[in-house]
């Protein structure tokens, strides 16, 4: 026997043995990322299984075994098995009947090689026997994995014509796994970059955000800018230098890369909201993208973190090249006084109390968040001033 899977953690997941037994080990194999990552010694979260069984038979077998199923993509042969250790996608072997660059019409097959041939890159077309761990490689994926070579299966132009998103995936996988870039794949992606216009911006965003936190993101984004990959769909991305500077600051500060922060580095400040809308980012991510470009202000790191939250403050400081150390292990405190304490000092309930609290908070922030004793002093001073003013 040749190459075998290591004894990876996922292989001991609760419920996985019962799933394999229900499918029949001879008719099921691990496939794709779970095989690739296990061979690289990377813990992978998503377990995918390919099977010879038709989707209806998969459903029948799993239900008979008492395994909960969700028909997540049954038209394309995918059923999700809900195991105690997590979901597992089970997909019937298939081949493409027709494609238009966005969607594929598939037919089911029982041929492992035919299923492998429709996949994008050689390193993603590896299968493994669930019992012995024997790895099946139909297109040189093992050699490419050893060489850190991201290579299309077959003709790159044809593979891109089948699914235009493979342009983005080529660069994302190279940023994560690649060494020397595949020249044929690069030329095909550059030549067909305008094909990205046919895709939903959500799909482009999903790939881009994953790419931006990959180990070689800076080098790969630089290459993509140089080769005009973004021009048709994200023409705002023209200068990779701010991304390189941000990545260096993240590394120096020991801050984990953040995709939205890195996207903000690539955009002109006045384009953040427009791009966030075009990519159909979540409301949370759009807010973060827009706020990241506002600059740090002049109050200092902790004042910024108190007002905007640690996440946005970290984004702004790193993007501006300012120190983030003061807020990395700091949790913004709560103002240690409430409206009731001001009423007992003589203020009337209502807007005047809210205004007094804002005045106290402003001074408290300016003094660097002193303790409760100092806040009591600030409250006495503010209340006294208001009462004096009101009595005049």
Tab-separated table of C-alpha atoms in Angstrom:
chain	number	residue	atom	x	y	z
A	1	UNK	CA	0.000	0.000	0.000
A	2	UNK	CA	1.177	3.511	-0.767
A	3	UNK	CA	0.434	6.702	1.139
A	4	UNK	CA	-2.002	6.483	4.028
A	5	UNK	CA	-3.757	9.048	6.171
A	6	UNK	CA	-2.228	9.740	9.567
A	7	UNK	CA	-4.275	8.894	12.632
A	8	UNK	CA	-5.888	12.312	12.611
A	9	UNK	CA	-8.221	13.465	15.360
A	10	UNK	CA	-11.237	13.673	13.065
A	11	UNK	CA	-11.088	9.901	12.419
A	12	UNK	CA	-12.128	9.314	16.020
A	13	UNK	CA	-15.113	11.646	15.936
A	14	UNK	CA	-18.143	10.350	17.788
A	15	UNK	CA	-20.636	8.830	15.390
A	16	UNK	CA	-18.242	8.645	12.430
A	17	UNK	CA	-17.737	4.888	12.708
A	18	UNK	CA	-21.507	4.338	12.638
A	19	UNK	CA	-21.807	6.586	9.575
A	20	UNK	CA	-19.115	4.659	7.689
A	21	UNK	CA	-20.761	1.379	8.638
A	22	UNK	CA	-24.143	2.616	7.396
A	23	UNK	CA	-22.676	3.648	4.048
A	24	UNK	CA	-20.419	0.621	3.727
A	25	UNK	CA	-16.697	1.261	3.862
A	26	UNK	CA	-16.204	-0.065	0.320
A	27	UNK	CA	-18.636	2.556	-1.008
A	28	UNK	CA	-17.415	5.597	0.914
A	29	UNK	CA	-14.180	7.597	1.021
A	30	UNK	CA	-12.987	10.757	2.700
A	31	UNK	CA	-12.393	13.391	0.078
A	32	UNK	CA	-10.957	16.824	-0.522
A	33	UNK	CA	-9.794	19.175	2.188
A	34	UNK	CA	-9.985	16.686	5.017
A	35	UNK	CA	-7.527	14.408	3.178
A	36	UNK	CA	-5.279	17.239	2.031
A	37	UNK	CA	-5.069	18.887	5.456
A	38	UNK	CA	-4.575	15.609	7.326
A	39	UNK	CA	-1.615	14.776	5.090
A	40	UNK	CA	-0.170	18.198	5.899
A	41	UNK	CA	-0.693	17.692	9.625
A	42	UNK	CA	-3.360	20.391	9.798
A	43	UNK	CA	-6.465	19.938	11.940
A	44	UNK	CA	-9.419	20.287	9.583
A	45	UNK	CA	-12.920	21.130	10.735
A	46	UNK	CA	-15.034	19.995	7.794
A	47	UNK	CA	-15.351	16.282	7.076
A	48	UNK	CA	-16.536	15.371	3.575
A	49	UNK	CA	-17.339	11.884	2.364
A	50	UNK	CA	-17.880	10.794	-1.235
A	51	UNK	CA	-20.030	7.754	-1.868
A	52	UNK	CA	-21.171	5.549	-4.737
A	53	UNK	CA	-24.702	5.463	-3.356
A	54	UNK	CA	-27.454	7.539	-4.932
A	55	UNK	CA	-28.796	10.325	-2.678
A	56	UNK	CA	-32.070	8.534	-1.889
A	57	UNK	CA	-30.188	5.446	-0.832
A	58	UNK	CA	-27.887	7.536	1.364
A	59	UNK	CA	-30.954	8.953	3.102
A	60	UNK	CA	-32.466	5.505	3.567
A	61	UNK	CA	-29.241	4.013	4.925
A	62	UNK	CA	-28.590	6.811	7.388
A	63	UNK	CA	-32.160	6.928	8.640
A	64	UNK	CA	-32.127	3.168	9.127
A	65	UNK	CA	-28.986	3.612	11.228
A	66	UNK	CA	-30.687	6.285	13.338
A	67	UNK	CA	-28.457	9.055	11.999
A	68	UNK	CA	-30.129	12.446	11.625
A	69	UNK	CA	-29.923	13.817	8.085
A	70	UNK	CA	-30.440	17.193	6.439
A	71	UNK	CA	-30.853	17.262	2.620
A	72	UNK	CA	-28.672	20.366	2.302
A	73	UNK	CA	-27.928	19.968	-1.411
A	74	UNK	CA	-29.718	16.840	-2.467
A	75	UNK	CA	-30.240	18.041	-6.052
A	76	UNK	CA	-26.463	17.981	-6.393
A	77	UNK	CA	-26.123	14.820	-4.332
A	78	UNK	CA	-25.188	16.264	-0.937
A	79	UNK	CA	-26.735	15.175	2.343
A	80	UNK	CA	-25.492	16.340	5.718
A	81	UNK	CA	-25.259	13.727	8.464
A	82	UNK	CA	-25.593	15.252	11.916
A	83	UNK	CA	-23.210	13.388	14.217
A	84	UNK	CA	-22.385	14.011	17.891
A	85	UNK	CA	-18.919	15.117	16.743
A	86	UNK	CA	-20.347	17.535	14.194
A	87	UNK	CA	-21.892	17.609	10.719
A	88	UNK	CA	-20.464	15.494	7.900
A	89	UNK	CA	-21.350	16.127	4.263
A	90	UNK	CA	-21.973	12.979	2.242
A	91	UNK	CA	-22.017	13.519	-1.520
A	92	UNK	CA	-22.769	11.049	-4.278
A	93	UNK	CA	-20.060	10.661	-6.931
A	94	UNK	CA	-20.921	12.840	-9.906
A	95	UNK	CA	-19.772	14.319	-13.168
A	96	UNK	CA	-20.713	17.558	-14.881
A	97	UNK	CA	-23.260	17.418	-17.669
A	98	UNK	CA	-23.147	21.147	-18.407
A	99	UNK	CA	-21.752	24.295	-16.801
A	100	UNK	CA	-22.092	28.026	-17.393
A	101	UNK	CA	-19.370	29.343	-15.115
A	102	UNK	CA	-21.766	29.818	-12.213
A	103	UNK	CA	-23.871	26.668	-11.941
A	104	UNK	CA	-23.406	23.069	-12.979
A	105	UNK	CA	-25.865	20.401	-14.051
A	106	UNK	CA	-24.556	17.107	-12.699
A	107	UNK	CA	-25.248	13.437	-13.198
A	108	UNK	CA	-24.423	10.780	-10.644
A	109	UNK	CA	-21.826	8.104	-11.260
A	110	UNK	CA	-20.074	5.256	-9.460
A	111	UNK	CA	-16.643	6.076	-10.899
A	112	UNK	CA	-14.204	7.599	-8.404
A	113	UNK	CA	-11.906	8.967	-11.113
A	114	UNK	CA	-14.814	10.608	-12.930
A	115	UNK	CA	-15.770	12.357	-9.706
A	116	UNK	CA	-12.174	13.451	-9.154
A	117	UNK	CA	-11.942	14.852	-12.673
A	118	UNK	CA	-14.636	17.478	-11.996
A	119	UNK	CA	-12.773	18.950	-9.022
A	120	UNK	CA	-10.678	22.094	-9.251
A	121	UNK	CA	-7.108	21.384	-8.126
A	122	UNK	CA	-5.088	18.217	-7.876
A	123	UNK	CA	-4.506	18.691	-4.140
A	124	UNK	CA	-8.287	18.796	-3.618
A	125	UNK	CA	-8.935	15.590	-5.552
A	126	UNK	CA	-7.473	13.165	-3.026
A	127	UNK	CA	-9.597	10.379	-1.537
A	128	UNK	CA	-8.938	8.065	1.400
A	129	UNK	CA	-10.336	4.744	2.509
A	130	UNK	CA	-12.113	5.338	5.830
A	131	UNK	CA	-10.817	2.137	7.403
A	132	UNK	CA	-7.306	1.572	6.062
A	133	UNK	CA	-6.550	5.217	5.374
A	134	UNK	CA	-5.188	4.358	1.925
A	135	UNK	CA	-5.018	7.490	-0.211
A	136	UNK	CA	-6.250	7.434	-3.814
A	137	UNK	CA	-4.703	9.984	-6.159
A	138	UNK	CA	-5.853	10.207	-9.774
A	139	UNK	CA	-4.133	13.395	-10.983
A	140	UNK	CA	-0.789	13.766	-9.196
A	141	UNK	CA	-2.150	15.538	-6.168
A	142	UNK	CA	0.257	13.884	-3.742
A	143	UNK	CA	3.299	15.110	-5.658
A	144	UNK	CA	1.783	18.578	-5.935
A	145	UNK	CA	1.014	18.612	-2.227
A	146	UNK	CA	4.600	17.676	-1.426
A	147	UNK	CA	5.845	20.427	-3.743
A	148	UNK	CA	3.289	22.965	-2.442
A	149	UNK	CA	2.067	23.318	-6.004
A	150	UNK	CA	-1.511	24.473	-6.600
A	151	UNK	CA	-2.398	23.136	-10.048
A	152	UNK	CA	-5.652	22.870	-11.952
A	153	UNK	CA	-6.786	19.418	-13.003
A	154	UNK	CA	-6.411	19.386	-16.760
A	155	UNK	CA	-6.732	22.540	-18.856
A	156	UNK	CA	-6.924	25.652	-16.622
A	157	UNK	CA	-9.021	27.564	-19.166
A	158	UNK	CA	-11.601	24.791	-19.269
A	159	UNK	CA	-11.742	24.524	-15.487
A	160	UNK	CA	-12.270	28.298	-15.185
A	161	UNK	CA	-14.966	28.195	-17.864
A	162	UNK	CA	-16.779	25.562	-15.794
A	163	UNK	CA	-16.709	27.696	-12.646
A	164	UNK	CA	-15.389	31.251	-12.732
A	165	UNK	CA	-14.913	31.282	-8.963
A	166	UNK	CA	-11.926	29.001	-9.494
A	167	UNK	CA	-9.949	32.139	-10.359
A	168	UNK	CA	-10.324	33.364	-6.784
A	169	UNK	CA	-9.848	29.878	-5.386
A	170	UNK	CA	-6.587	29.470	-7.307
A	171	UNK	CA	-5.121	32.483	-5.581
A	172	UNK	CA	-6.610	31.620	-2.188
A	173	UNK	CA	-5.201	28.113	-2.203
A	174	UNK	CA	-1.847	29.389	-3.404
A	175	UNK	CA	-1.825	31.932	-0.552
A	176	UNK	CA	-2.496	29.125	1.894
A	177	UNK	CA	-0.487	26.219	0.512
A	178	UNK	CA	1.574	27.332	-2.456
A	179	UNK	CA	5.272	27.781	-3.026
A	180	UNK	CA	6.187	28.686	-6.609
A	181	UNK	CA	3.006	29.648	-8.430
A	182	UNK	CA	1.773	27.503	-11.295
A	183	UNK	CA	2.491	29.545	-14.425
A	184	UNK	CA	-0.220	27.971	-16.591
A	185	UNK	CA	-2.832	28.550	-13.933
A	186	UNK	CA	-1.698	32.131	-13.401
A	187	UNK	CA	-1.843	32.973	-17.102
A	188	UNK	CA	-5.316	31.461	-17.425
A	189	UNK	CA	-6.609	33.378	-14.408
A	190	UNK	CA	-5.173	36.649	-15.694
A	191	UNK	CA	-6.608	36.094	-19.156
A	192	UNK	CA	-10.069	35.230	-17.831
A	193	UNK	CA	-10.235	37.698	-14.916
A	194	UNK	CA	-13.224	39.485	-16.459
A	195	UNK	CA	-15.203	36.262	-16.014
A	196	UNK	CA	-15.490	37.174	-12.336
A	197	UNK	CA	-18.087	39.772	-13.340
A	198	UNK	CA	-20.586	36.968	-13.930
A	199	UNK	CA	-20.412	35.808	-10.304
A	200	UNK	CA	-22.418	36.999	-7.345
A	201	UNK	CA	-20.395	39.377	-5.253
A	202	UNK	CA	-21.155	37.268	-2.165
A	203	UNK	CA	-19.181	34.375	-3.638
A	204	UNK	CA	-16.285	36.656	-4.486
A	205	UNK	CA	-16.350	38.141	-0.988
A	206	UNK	CA	-16.299	34.722	0.653
A	207	UNK	CA	-13.154	33.727	-1.229
A	208	UNK	CA	-11.459	37.100	-0.816
A	209	UNK	CA	-11.952	37.222	2.943
A	210	UNK	CA	-10.449	33.740	3.310
A	211	UNK	CA	-7.540	34.704	1.074
A	212	UNK	CA	-6.752	37.841	3.080
A	213	UNK	CA	-5.878	35.881	6.217
A	214	UNK	CA	-3.860	33.172	4.468
A	215	UNK	CA	-0.127	32.972	5.253
A	216	UNK	CA	1.012	34.423	1.913
A	217	UNK	CA	-1.853	36.901	1.532
A	218	UNK	CA	0.361	39.951	0.980
A	219	UNK	CA	2.440	38.390	-1.777
A	220	UNK	CA	-0.589	36.897	-3.500
A	221	UNK	CA	-2.692	40.080	-3.357
A	222	UNK	CA	0.297	41.964	-4.767
A	223	UNK	CA	0.436	39.476	-7.622
A	224	UNK	CA	-3.322	39.780	-8.195
A	225	UNK	CA	-3.081	43.560	-8.384
A	226	UNK	CA	-0.145	43.346	-10.786
A	227	UNK	CA	-2.021	40.933	-13.052
A	228	UNK	CA	-5.291	42.879	-13.021
A	229	UNK	CA	-7.376	40.222	-11.295
A	230	UNK	CA	-9.390	42.720	-9.264
A	231	UNK	CA	-9.914	45.290	-12.014
A	232	UNK	CA	-13.328	44.102	-13.192
A	233	UNK	CA	-15.012	43.514	-9.841
A	234	UNK	CA	-13.024	45.489	-7.251
A	235	UNK	CA	-11.331	48.304	-9.155
A	236	UNK	CA	-10.762	50.143	-5.864
A	237	UNK	CA	-7.983	47.668	-5.006
A	238	UNK	CA	-4.948	49.108	-6.765
A	239	UNK	CA	-2.226	49.409	-4.129
A	240	UNK	CA	-1.124	46.452	-1.988
A	241	UNK	CA	1.413	48.488	0.005
A	242	UNK	CA	-0.990	49.409	2.856
A	243	UNK	CA	-1.847	45.722	3.270
A	244	UNK	CA	1.834	44.861	3.540
A	245	UNK	CA	2.338	47.562	6.160
A	246	UNK	CA	-0.694	46.414	8.138
A	247	UNK	CA	0.403	42.775	8.064
A	248	UNK	CA	3.823	43.787	9.413
A	249	UNK	CA	2.192	45.747	12.245
A	250	UNK	CA	-0.134	42.848	13.108
A	251	UNK	CA	2.834	40.521	13.279
A	252	UNK	CA	4.913	42.901	15.399
A	253	UNK	CA	2.034	43.442	17.838
A	254	UNK	CA	1.112	39.757	18.033
A	255	UNK	CA	-2.386	40.483	16.734
A	256	UNK	CA	-4.114	37.830	14.635
A	257	UNK	CA	-4.903	38.832	11.048
A	258	UNK	CA	-8.481	39.983	10.483
A	259	UNK	CA	-9.980	39.785	7.011
A	260	UNK	CA	-12.167	42.892	7.301
A	261	UNK	CA	-9.281	44.939	8.717
A	262	UNK	CA	-7.069	43.790	5.851
A	263	UNK	CA	-9.759	44.600	3.308
A	264	UNK	CA	-9.991	48.090	4.803
A	265	UNK	CA	-6.250	48.503	4.240
A	266	UNK	CA	-6.732	47.837	0.539
A	267	UNK	CA	-9.497	50.397	0.036
A	268	UNK	CA	-9.570	54.174	-0.189
A	269	UNK	CA	-11.395	55.381	2.962
A	270	UNK	CA	-14.278	56.830	0.985
A	271	UNK	CA	-14.857	53.514	-0.800
A	272	UNK	CA	-15.372	51.298	2.247
A	273	UNK	CA	-19.130	51.652	2.488
A	274	UNK	CA	-19.629	51.257	-1.269
A	275	UNK	CA	-17.486	48.129	-1.430
A	276	UNK	CA	-19.113	46.649	1.668
A	277	UNK	CA	-22.516	47.067	0.030
A	278	UNK	CA	-21.325	45.684	-3.307
A	279	UNK	CA	-19.903	42.583	-1.635
A	280	UNK	CA	-23.098	42.234	0.383
A	281	UNK	CA	-21.164	41.914	3.624
A	282	UNK	CA	-23.128	41.387	6.819
A	283	UNK	CA	-24.280	44.472	8.689
A	284	UNK	CA	-21.631	43.769	11.334
A	285	UNK	CA	-18.817	43.475	8.773
A	286	UNK	CA	-19.934	46.551	6.834
A	287	UNK	CA	-19.924	48.594	10.019
A	288	UNK	CA	-16.486	47.286	10.939
A	289	UNK	CA	-15.116	47.961	7.446
A	290	UNK	CA	-16.411	51.516	7.407
A	291	UNK	CA	-15.378	52.362	10.959
A	292	UNK	CA	-11.896	50.907	10.485
A	293	UNK	CA	-11.081	53.685	8.032
A	294	UNK	CA	-12.087	56.589	10.300
A	295	UNK	CA	-8.690	57.027	11.929
A	296	UNK	CA	-7.768	56.723	15.602
A	297	UNK	CA	-8.711	60.223	16.788
A	298	UNK	CA	-6.710	62.089	19.379
A	299	UNK	CA	-7.961	60.764	22.717
A	300	UNK	CA	-5.601	57.838	23.024
A	301	UNK	CA	-5.975	54.060	22.553
A	302	UNK	CA	-8.016	53.309	25.675
A	303	UNK	CA	-10.409	56.191	25.169
A	304	UNK	CA	-10.961	54.974	21.621
A	305	UNK	CA	-11.519	51.389	22.807
A	306	UNK	CA	-13.996	52.590	25.430
A	307	UNK	CA	-16.048	54.556	22.911
A	308	UNK	CA	-15.853	52.223	19.901
A	309	UNK	CA	-15.053	48.828	21.366
A	310	UNK	CA	-11.719	47.018	21.410
A	311	UNK	CA	-12.161	45.425	17.985
A	312	UNK	CA	-12.732	48.650	16.062
A	313	UNK	CA	-10.107	50.468	18.126
A	314	UNK	CA	-7.558	47.772	17.262
A	315	UNK	CA	-8.439	48.080	13.576
A	316	UNK	CA	-8.068	51.859	13.558
A	317	UNK	CA	-4.825	51.921	15.507
A	318	UNK	CA	-3.163	49.251	13.390
A	319	UNK	CA	-4.287	50.856	10.145
A	320	UNK	CA	-2.938	54.214	11.350
A	321	UNK	CA	0.344	52.729	12.503
A	322	UNK	CA	-0.236	53.587	16.157
A	323	UNK	CA	0.452	51.448	19.215
A	324	UNK	CA	-2.152	48.870	20.197
A	325	UNK	CA	-0.321	47.563	23.250
A	326	UNK	CA	-2.366	49.616	25.749
A	327	UNK	CA	-5.602	47.864	24.741
A	328	UNK	CA	-4.530	44.301	23.913
A	329	UNK	CA	-5.092	42.884	27.389
A	330	UNK	CA	-7.409	45.628	28.603
A	331	UNK	CA	-11.171	45.410	29.015
A	332	UNK	CA	-12.990	48.749	28.913
A	333	UNK	CA	-14.423	49.419	32.398
A	334	UNK	CA	-17.890	50.668	33.209
A	335	UNK	CA	-18.394	54.114	34.661
A	336	UNK	CA	-18.653	53.353	38.413
A	337	UNK	CA	-21.583	55.645	39.100
A	338	UNK	CA	-25.196	55.856	38.011
A	339	UNK	CA	-27.976	58.388	37.802
A	340	UNK	CA	-29.332	57.515	41.232
A	341	UNK	CA	-26.179	58.740	42.892
A	342	UNK	CA	-26.589	62.107	41.183
A	343	UNK	CA	-30.225	62.401	42.246
A	344	UNK	CA	-29.182	61.858	45.854
A	345	UNK	CA	-26.753	64.741	45.375
A	346	UNK	CA	-29.631	67.025	44.518
A	347	UNK	CA	-30.232	66.763	40.759
A	348	UNK	CA	-33.762	66.322	39.435
A	349	UNK	CA	-34.538	63.149	37.515
A	350	UNK	CA	-34.561	63.509	33.747
A	351	UNK	CA	-32.322	64.945	31.040
A	352	UNK	CA	-30.164	66.883	33.478
A	353	UNK	CA	-28.989	63.636	35.064
A	354	UNK	CA	-28.122	62.115	31.677
A	355	UNK	CA	-26.203	65.263	30.782
A	356	UNK	CA	-24.332	65.190	34.082
A	357	UNK	CA	-23.344	61.545	33.540
A	358	UNK	CA	-21.921	62.419	30.128
A	359	UNK	CA	-19.900	65.249	31.685
A	360	UNK	CA	-18.548	62.944	34.386
A	361	UNK	CA	-17.748	60.235	31.839
A	362	UNK	CA	-15.877	62.684	29.613
A	363	UNK	CA	-13.653	63.794	32.493
A	364	UNK	CA	-13.241	60.199	33.690
A	365	UNK	CA	-12.019	59.126	30.240
A	366	UNK	CA	-9.714	62.148	29.955
A	367	UNK	CA	-8.124	61.273	33.320
A	368	UNK	CA	-7.472	57.687	32.249
A	369	UNK	CA	-10.384	55.896	33.956
A	370	UNK	CA	-9.585	56.622	37.628
A	371	UNK	CA	-11.159	54.608	40.459
A	372	UNK	CA	-14.568	55.038	42.093
A	373	UNK	CA	-13.256	57.438	44.734
A	374	UNK	CA	-12.111	59.877	42.075
A	375	UNK	CA	-15.387	59.431	40.187
A	376	UNK	CA	-17.265	60.438	43.365
A	377	UNK	CA	-15.158	63.594	43.448
A	378	UNK	CA	-15.926	64.276	39.791
A	379	UNK	CA	-19.626	63.746	40.474
A	380	UNK	CA	-19.538	66.205	43.397
A	381	UNK	CA	-17.836	68.810	41.205
A	382	UNK	CA	-20.221	68.368	38.266
A	383	UNK	CA	-23.353	68.377	40.417
A	384	UNK	CA	-22.177	71.401	42.366
A	385	UNK	CA	-21.554	73.268	39.145
A	386	UNK	CA	-24.982	72.423	37.773
A	387	UNK	CA	-26.789	73.316	40.982
A	388	UNK	CA	-24.875	76.604	41.165
A	389	UNK	CA	-25.805	77.432	37.592
A	390	UNK	CA	-29.464	76.585	38.146
A	391	UNK	CA	-29.658	78.744	41.271
A	392	UNK	CA	-28.415	81.850	39.520
